[in-house]
XYZ file of C-alpha atoms in Angstrom:
333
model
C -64.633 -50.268 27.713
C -62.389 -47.169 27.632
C -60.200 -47.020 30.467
C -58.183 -43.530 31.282
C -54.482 -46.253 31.231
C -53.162 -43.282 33.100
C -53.605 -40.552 31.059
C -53.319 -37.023 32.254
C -54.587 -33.585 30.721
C -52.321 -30.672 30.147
C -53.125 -27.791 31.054
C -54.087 -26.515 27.793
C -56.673 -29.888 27.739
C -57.601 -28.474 31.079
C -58.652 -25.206 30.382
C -59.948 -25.952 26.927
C -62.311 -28.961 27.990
C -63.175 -26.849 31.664
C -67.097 -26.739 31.323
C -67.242 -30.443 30.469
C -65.091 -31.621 33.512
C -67.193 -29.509 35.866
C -70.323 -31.055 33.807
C -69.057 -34.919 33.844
C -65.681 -34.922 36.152
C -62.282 -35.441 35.236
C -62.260 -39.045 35.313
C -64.668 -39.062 32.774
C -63.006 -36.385 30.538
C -59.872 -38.662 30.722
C -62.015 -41.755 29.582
C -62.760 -39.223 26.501
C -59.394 -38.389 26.273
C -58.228 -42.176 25.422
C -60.854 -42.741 22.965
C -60.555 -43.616 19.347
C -63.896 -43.695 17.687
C -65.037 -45.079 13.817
C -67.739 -42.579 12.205
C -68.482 -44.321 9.049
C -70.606 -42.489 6.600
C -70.091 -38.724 6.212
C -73.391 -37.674 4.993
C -75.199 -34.896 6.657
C -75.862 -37.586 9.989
C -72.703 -37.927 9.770
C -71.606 -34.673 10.401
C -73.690 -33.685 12.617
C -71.965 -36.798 14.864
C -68.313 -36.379 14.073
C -68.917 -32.746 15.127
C -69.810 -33.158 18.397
C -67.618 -35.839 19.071
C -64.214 -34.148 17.767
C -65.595 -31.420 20.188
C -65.910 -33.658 23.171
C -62.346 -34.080 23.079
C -61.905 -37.837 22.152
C -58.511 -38.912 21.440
C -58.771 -40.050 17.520
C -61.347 -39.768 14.926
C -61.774 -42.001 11.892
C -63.871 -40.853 9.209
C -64.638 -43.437 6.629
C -66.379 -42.905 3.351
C -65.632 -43.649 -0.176
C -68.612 -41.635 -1.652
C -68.085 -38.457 -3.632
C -69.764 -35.094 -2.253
C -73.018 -34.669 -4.308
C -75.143 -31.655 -4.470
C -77.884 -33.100 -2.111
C -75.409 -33.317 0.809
C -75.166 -29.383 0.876
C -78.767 -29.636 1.834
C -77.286 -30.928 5.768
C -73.320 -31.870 4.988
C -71.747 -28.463 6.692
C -68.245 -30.224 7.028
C -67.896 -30.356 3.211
C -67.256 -27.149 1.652
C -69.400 -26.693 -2.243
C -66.141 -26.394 -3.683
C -65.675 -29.796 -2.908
C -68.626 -31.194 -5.462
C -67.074 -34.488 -6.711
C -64.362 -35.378 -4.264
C -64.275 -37.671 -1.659
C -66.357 -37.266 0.935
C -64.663 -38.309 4.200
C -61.424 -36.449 2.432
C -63.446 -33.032 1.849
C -64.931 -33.003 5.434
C -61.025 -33.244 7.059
C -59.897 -29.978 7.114
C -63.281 -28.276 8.915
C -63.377 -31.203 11.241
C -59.864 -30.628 11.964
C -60.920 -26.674 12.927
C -63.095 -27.737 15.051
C -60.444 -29.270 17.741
C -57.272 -29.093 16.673
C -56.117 -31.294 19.892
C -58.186 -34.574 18.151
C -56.166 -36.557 15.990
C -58.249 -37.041 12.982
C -57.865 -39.394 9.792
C -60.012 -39.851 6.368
C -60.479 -43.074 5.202
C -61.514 -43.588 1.628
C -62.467 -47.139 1.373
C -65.306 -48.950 0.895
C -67.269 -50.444 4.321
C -67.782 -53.747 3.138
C -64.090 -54.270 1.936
C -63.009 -53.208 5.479
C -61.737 -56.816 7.315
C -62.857 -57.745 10.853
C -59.811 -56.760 12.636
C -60.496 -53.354 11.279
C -62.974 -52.431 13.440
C -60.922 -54.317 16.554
C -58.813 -50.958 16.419
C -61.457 -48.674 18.068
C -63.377 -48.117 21.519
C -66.689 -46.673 19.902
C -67.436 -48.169 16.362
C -70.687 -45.740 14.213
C -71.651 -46.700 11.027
C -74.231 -44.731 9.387
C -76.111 -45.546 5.957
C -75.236 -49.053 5.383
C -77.108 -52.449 4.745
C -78.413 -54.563 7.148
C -75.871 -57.377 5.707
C -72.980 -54.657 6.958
C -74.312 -53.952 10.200
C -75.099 -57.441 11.355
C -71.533 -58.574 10.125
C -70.029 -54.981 12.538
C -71.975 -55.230 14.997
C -70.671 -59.143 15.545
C -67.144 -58.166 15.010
C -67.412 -55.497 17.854
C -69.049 -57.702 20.364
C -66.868 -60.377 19.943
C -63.940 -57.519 20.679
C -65.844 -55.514 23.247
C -66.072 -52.710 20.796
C -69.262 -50.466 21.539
C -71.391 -50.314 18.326
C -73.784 -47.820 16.984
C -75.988 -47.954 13.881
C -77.434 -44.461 12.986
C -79.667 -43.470 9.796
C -81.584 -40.506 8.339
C -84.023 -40.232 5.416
C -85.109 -37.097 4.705
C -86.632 -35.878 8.793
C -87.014 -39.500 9.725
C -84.210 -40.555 12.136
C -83.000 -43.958 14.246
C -79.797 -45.118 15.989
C -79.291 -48.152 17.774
C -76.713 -49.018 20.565
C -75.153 -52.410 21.360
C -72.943 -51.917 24.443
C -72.905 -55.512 25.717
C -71.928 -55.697 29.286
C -72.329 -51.708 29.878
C -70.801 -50.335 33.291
C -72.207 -46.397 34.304
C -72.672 -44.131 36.948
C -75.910 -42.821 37.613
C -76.515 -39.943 39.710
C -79.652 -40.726 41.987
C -81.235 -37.821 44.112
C -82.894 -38.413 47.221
C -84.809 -36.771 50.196
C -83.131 -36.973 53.355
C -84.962 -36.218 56.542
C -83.100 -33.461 58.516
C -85.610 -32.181 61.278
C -85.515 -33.585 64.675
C -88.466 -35.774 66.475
C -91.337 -33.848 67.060
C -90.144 -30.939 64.914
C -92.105 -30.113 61.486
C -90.532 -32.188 59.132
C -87.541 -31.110 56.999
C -85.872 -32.085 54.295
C -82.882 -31.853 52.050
C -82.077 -33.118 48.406
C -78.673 -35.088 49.241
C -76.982 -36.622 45.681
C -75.590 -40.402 45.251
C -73.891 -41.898 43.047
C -74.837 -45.396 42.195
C -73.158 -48.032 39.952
C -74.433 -49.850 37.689
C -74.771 -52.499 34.513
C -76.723 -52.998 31.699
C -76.611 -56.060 29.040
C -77.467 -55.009 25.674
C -78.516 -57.194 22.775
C -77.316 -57.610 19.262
C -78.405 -55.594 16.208
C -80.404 -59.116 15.309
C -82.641 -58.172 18.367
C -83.990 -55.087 16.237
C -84.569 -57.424 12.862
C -86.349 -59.836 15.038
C -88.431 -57.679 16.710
C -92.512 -58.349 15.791
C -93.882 -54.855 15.618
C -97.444 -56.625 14.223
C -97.411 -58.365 17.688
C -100.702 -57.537 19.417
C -98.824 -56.642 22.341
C -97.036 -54.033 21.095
C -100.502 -52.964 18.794
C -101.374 -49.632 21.771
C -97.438 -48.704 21.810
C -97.849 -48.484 18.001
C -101.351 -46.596 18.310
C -99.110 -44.225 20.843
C -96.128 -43.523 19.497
C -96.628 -43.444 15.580
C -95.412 -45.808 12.857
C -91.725 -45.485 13.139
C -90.098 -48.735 14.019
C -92.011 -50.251 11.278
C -91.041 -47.167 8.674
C -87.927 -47.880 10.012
C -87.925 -51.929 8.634
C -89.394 -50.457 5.313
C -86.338 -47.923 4.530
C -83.808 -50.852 5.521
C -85.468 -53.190 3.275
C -85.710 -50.438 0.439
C -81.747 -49.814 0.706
C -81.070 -53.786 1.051
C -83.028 -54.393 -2.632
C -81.979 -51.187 -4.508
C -78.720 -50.593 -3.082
C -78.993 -47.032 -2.382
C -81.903 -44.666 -0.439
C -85.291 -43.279 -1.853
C -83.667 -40.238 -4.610
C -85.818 -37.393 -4.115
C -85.058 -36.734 -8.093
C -87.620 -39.833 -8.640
C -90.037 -39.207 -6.110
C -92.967 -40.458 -7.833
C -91.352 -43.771 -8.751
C -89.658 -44.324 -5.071
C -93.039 -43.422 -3.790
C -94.356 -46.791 -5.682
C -91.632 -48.759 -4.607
C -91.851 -47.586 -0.581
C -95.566 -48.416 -0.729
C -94.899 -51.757 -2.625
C -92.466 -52.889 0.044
C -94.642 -51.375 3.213
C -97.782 -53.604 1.658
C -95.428 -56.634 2.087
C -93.835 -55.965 5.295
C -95.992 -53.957 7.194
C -99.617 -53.756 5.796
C -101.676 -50.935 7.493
C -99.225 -49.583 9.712
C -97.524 -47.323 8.306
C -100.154 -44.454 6.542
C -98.502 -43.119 2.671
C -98.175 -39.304 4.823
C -95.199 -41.150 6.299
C -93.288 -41.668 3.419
C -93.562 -38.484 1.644
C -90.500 -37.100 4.491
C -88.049 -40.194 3.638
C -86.153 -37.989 0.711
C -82.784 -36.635 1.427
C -81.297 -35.222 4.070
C -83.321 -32.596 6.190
C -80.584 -30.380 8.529
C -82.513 -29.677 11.338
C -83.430 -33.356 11.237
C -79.569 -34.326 11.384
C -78.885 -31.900 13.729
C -81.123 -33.617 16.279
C -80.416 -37.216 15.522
C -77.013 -36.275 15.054
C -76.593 -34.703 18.911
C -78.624 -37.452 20.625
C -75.912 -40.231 18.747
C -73.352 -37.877 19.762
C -74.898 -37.733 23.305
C -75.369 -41.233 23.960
C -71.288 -42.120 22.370
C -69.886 -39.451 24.883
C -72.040 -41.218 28.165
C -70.658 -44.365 26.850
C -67.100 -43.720 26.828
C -67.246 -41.350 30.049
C -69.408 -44.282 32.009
C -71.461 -41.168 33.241
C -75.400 -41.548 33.501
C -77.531 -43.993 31.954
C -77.873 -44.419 28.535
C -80.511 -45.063 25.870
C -82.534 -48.737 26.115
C -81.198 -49.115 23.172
C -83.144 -47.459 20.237
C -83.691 -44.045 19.356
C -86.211 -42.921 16.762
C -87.386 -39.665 15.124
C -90.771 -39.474 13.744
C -91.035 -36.485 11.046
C -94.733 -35.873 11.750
C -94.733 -35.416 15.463
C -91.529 -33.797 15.277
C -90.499 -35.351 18.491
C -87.840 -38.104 19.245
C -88.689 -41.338 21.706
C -86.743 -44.552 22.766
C -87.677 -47.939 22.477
C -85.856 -50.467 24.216
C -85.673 -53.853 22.674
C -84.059 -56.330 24.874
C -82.306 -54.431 27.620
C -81.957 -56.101 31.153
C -79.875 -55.090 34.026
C -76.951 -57.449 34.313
C-alpha cells in the first residue's frame, strides 16, 4: 500500500490539487502524491486511464507500449496526435499526457509486455495492464501479489468494457452516515444526519478467481437472465485474443464474426445471443471514456484508502448501455 513516507505539498501542489483535497483530504492527496503507477497498453482504454490519473496528481506515470499508432486508434486514442500514424504508441501519447500535469513525472516505455521481467513490475504501487493475454495477466497479477503491488486488468472491444481489481489485503475508509436522535424524552422526535468514519479491510482474490468462475452454474443462471451476457462475452473475447493473437479487426468483420460464434458455441453455448458480438470491433470513445473513468476511479480510491472500492469486477454491456459489478470472491478480512 502507498504510504504518504512524509511527503508534503507545496503550495503550488496545494492550490493546484485544492478541489480534490476538500473532496478526499489531504492525507489522501499525499498518498496520491507518492504514487508511481504502470498503465500498460495505450490504446484508446488506455488513454482514457492515464488521463485521469496524470490528473489526479500521482507522483510517476509509466506508459508502456511497443505498438505503432494505427488509424483505428484515432477512432478513441486522443493522446496520440494523427501526425503520429506509424510511431510508437506509448512514445506519441508523451507529450499531451505531459500537458495535462506538468507536476507528474511521466516516462514511455517501448517494450514489449511479455519481455518485461518480474522485478519490473516490483517498481510500482498500482500496476494496469490493458489488452493482453490471459497467459500475461495471470503471470502480473502473481508477480504483484507476491510484492503487494495492486493490480488491475482492463479491456475494451468495440462498446463492450471489463476491469478487474486484485488488491489483496485492501485497507479503506468508508464514510458511514447515520441518524442520531437529538430531541429530548417526551419531545417529538428529532433527528440529525451525524458522519463517521469507519475502517476497514477487504481480501481480494487472484485474477485465476475470474478464469475459474462457472458462469453455466445454475446458481448464477437468474443473475445471468438479469444482468445480460457479459461475463461470459467477456471469456469469449479472452479466448479469441489467446488463439489469434490479436482482437476481432473490424476490416474482417464477416470472418471474425465466424470465428466469435465458433468459439462462443464451445465455451458458452446459448448464452451469449450473435446481437452481442456485432459491438466487439474497435474501439468505441464514449465506450472508453466510461470504462476508462470508472478504472481511473477505482486506482485513485485505492491509493488514497478513501471509500470502498469495486467487489472486484466491473463490466460494460454495449446493449444496455449501462455498467454493473460483479464480485467474484471478495470477503471482508
Amino acid at each position: 500500500m502507498v504510504e504518504a513516507n512524509g511527503i508534503e505539498l507545496t503550495e503550488q501542489e496545494a492550490e493546484l490539487y485544492d478541489r480534490q483535497i476538500r473532496l478526499w483530504g489531504l492525507d489522501s492527496q499525499k498518498r496520491l502524491r507518492a504514487a508511481r503507477i504502470l498503465i500498460a497498453g495505450l490504446n484508446g482504454l488506455g488513454a482514457e486511464i492515464a488521463k485521469n490519473i496524470i490528473l489526479s496528481g500521482v507522483k510517476a506515470v509509466t506508459l508502456l507500449d511497443d505498438q505503432l499508432v494505427k488509424e483505428s486508434d484515432f477512432c478513441s486514442q486522443f493522446l496520440a496526435p494523427q501526425t503520429a500514424l506509424g510511431t510508437n504508441r506509448a512514445e506519441a501519447s508523451l507529450g499531451r499526457a505531459q500537458h495535462l500535469n506538468p507536476m507528474v513525472e511521466l516516462k514511455a516505455d517501448t517494450e514489449k509486455l511479455a519481455d518485461k521481467t518480474d522485478d519490473y513490475f516490483k517498481g510500482f504501487d498500482v500496476v494496469c495492464i490493458i489488452g493482453a493475454p490471459t497467459e500475461q495477466l495471470v503471470r502480473i497479477d502473481g508477480v504483484c501479489r507476491s510484492a503487494n503491488v495492486k493490480f488491475f486488468a482492463a479491456d475494451l472491444w468495440g462498446m463492450f468494457g471489463f476491469s478487474f481489481a486484485d488488491l489483496q489485503e485492501h485497507n479503506f475508509a468508508e464514510d458511514v452516515v447515520k441518524h442520531k436522535i437529538i430531541s429530548k424524552p417526551h419531545e417529538k422526535t428529532k433527528t440529525e444526519l451525524v458522519t463517521s468514519t469507519v475502517k476497514r479491510t477487504l481480501s481480494y482474490p487472484a485474477y485465476q478467481a475470474v478464469l475459474d468462475f462457472d458462469f453455466t452454474a445454475q446458481s448464477y443462471a437468474r443473475k445471468l437472465k438479469r444482468s445480460g451476457p457479459a461475463l461470459p462475452l467477456l471469456r469469449v473475447l479472452q479466448k479469441f485474443r489467446d488463439v489469434e493473437g490479436r482482437d476481432p479487426l473490424y476490416t474482417e468483420r464477416d470472418a471474425e464474426l465466424e470465428k466469435l460464434r465458433k468459439i462462443r458455441d464451445e465455451i458458452a453455448p446459448q448464452l451469449v445471443p450473435d446481437s452481442a458480438l456485432v459491438h466487439v470491433f474497435a474501439q468505441i470513445s464514449p465506450a472508453a471514456a466510461i470504462v476508462g473513468g470508472a478504472v481511473a476511479h477505482e486506482i485513485i480510491k485505492t491509493v488514497s484508502q478513501k471509500e470502498a472500492p469495486h467487489h472486484n469486477v466491473f463490466l460494460f454491456d454495449p446493449e444496455s448501455c449501462c455498467g454493473f459489478i460483479e464480485s467474484i470472491g471478495v470477503a471482508d478480512a
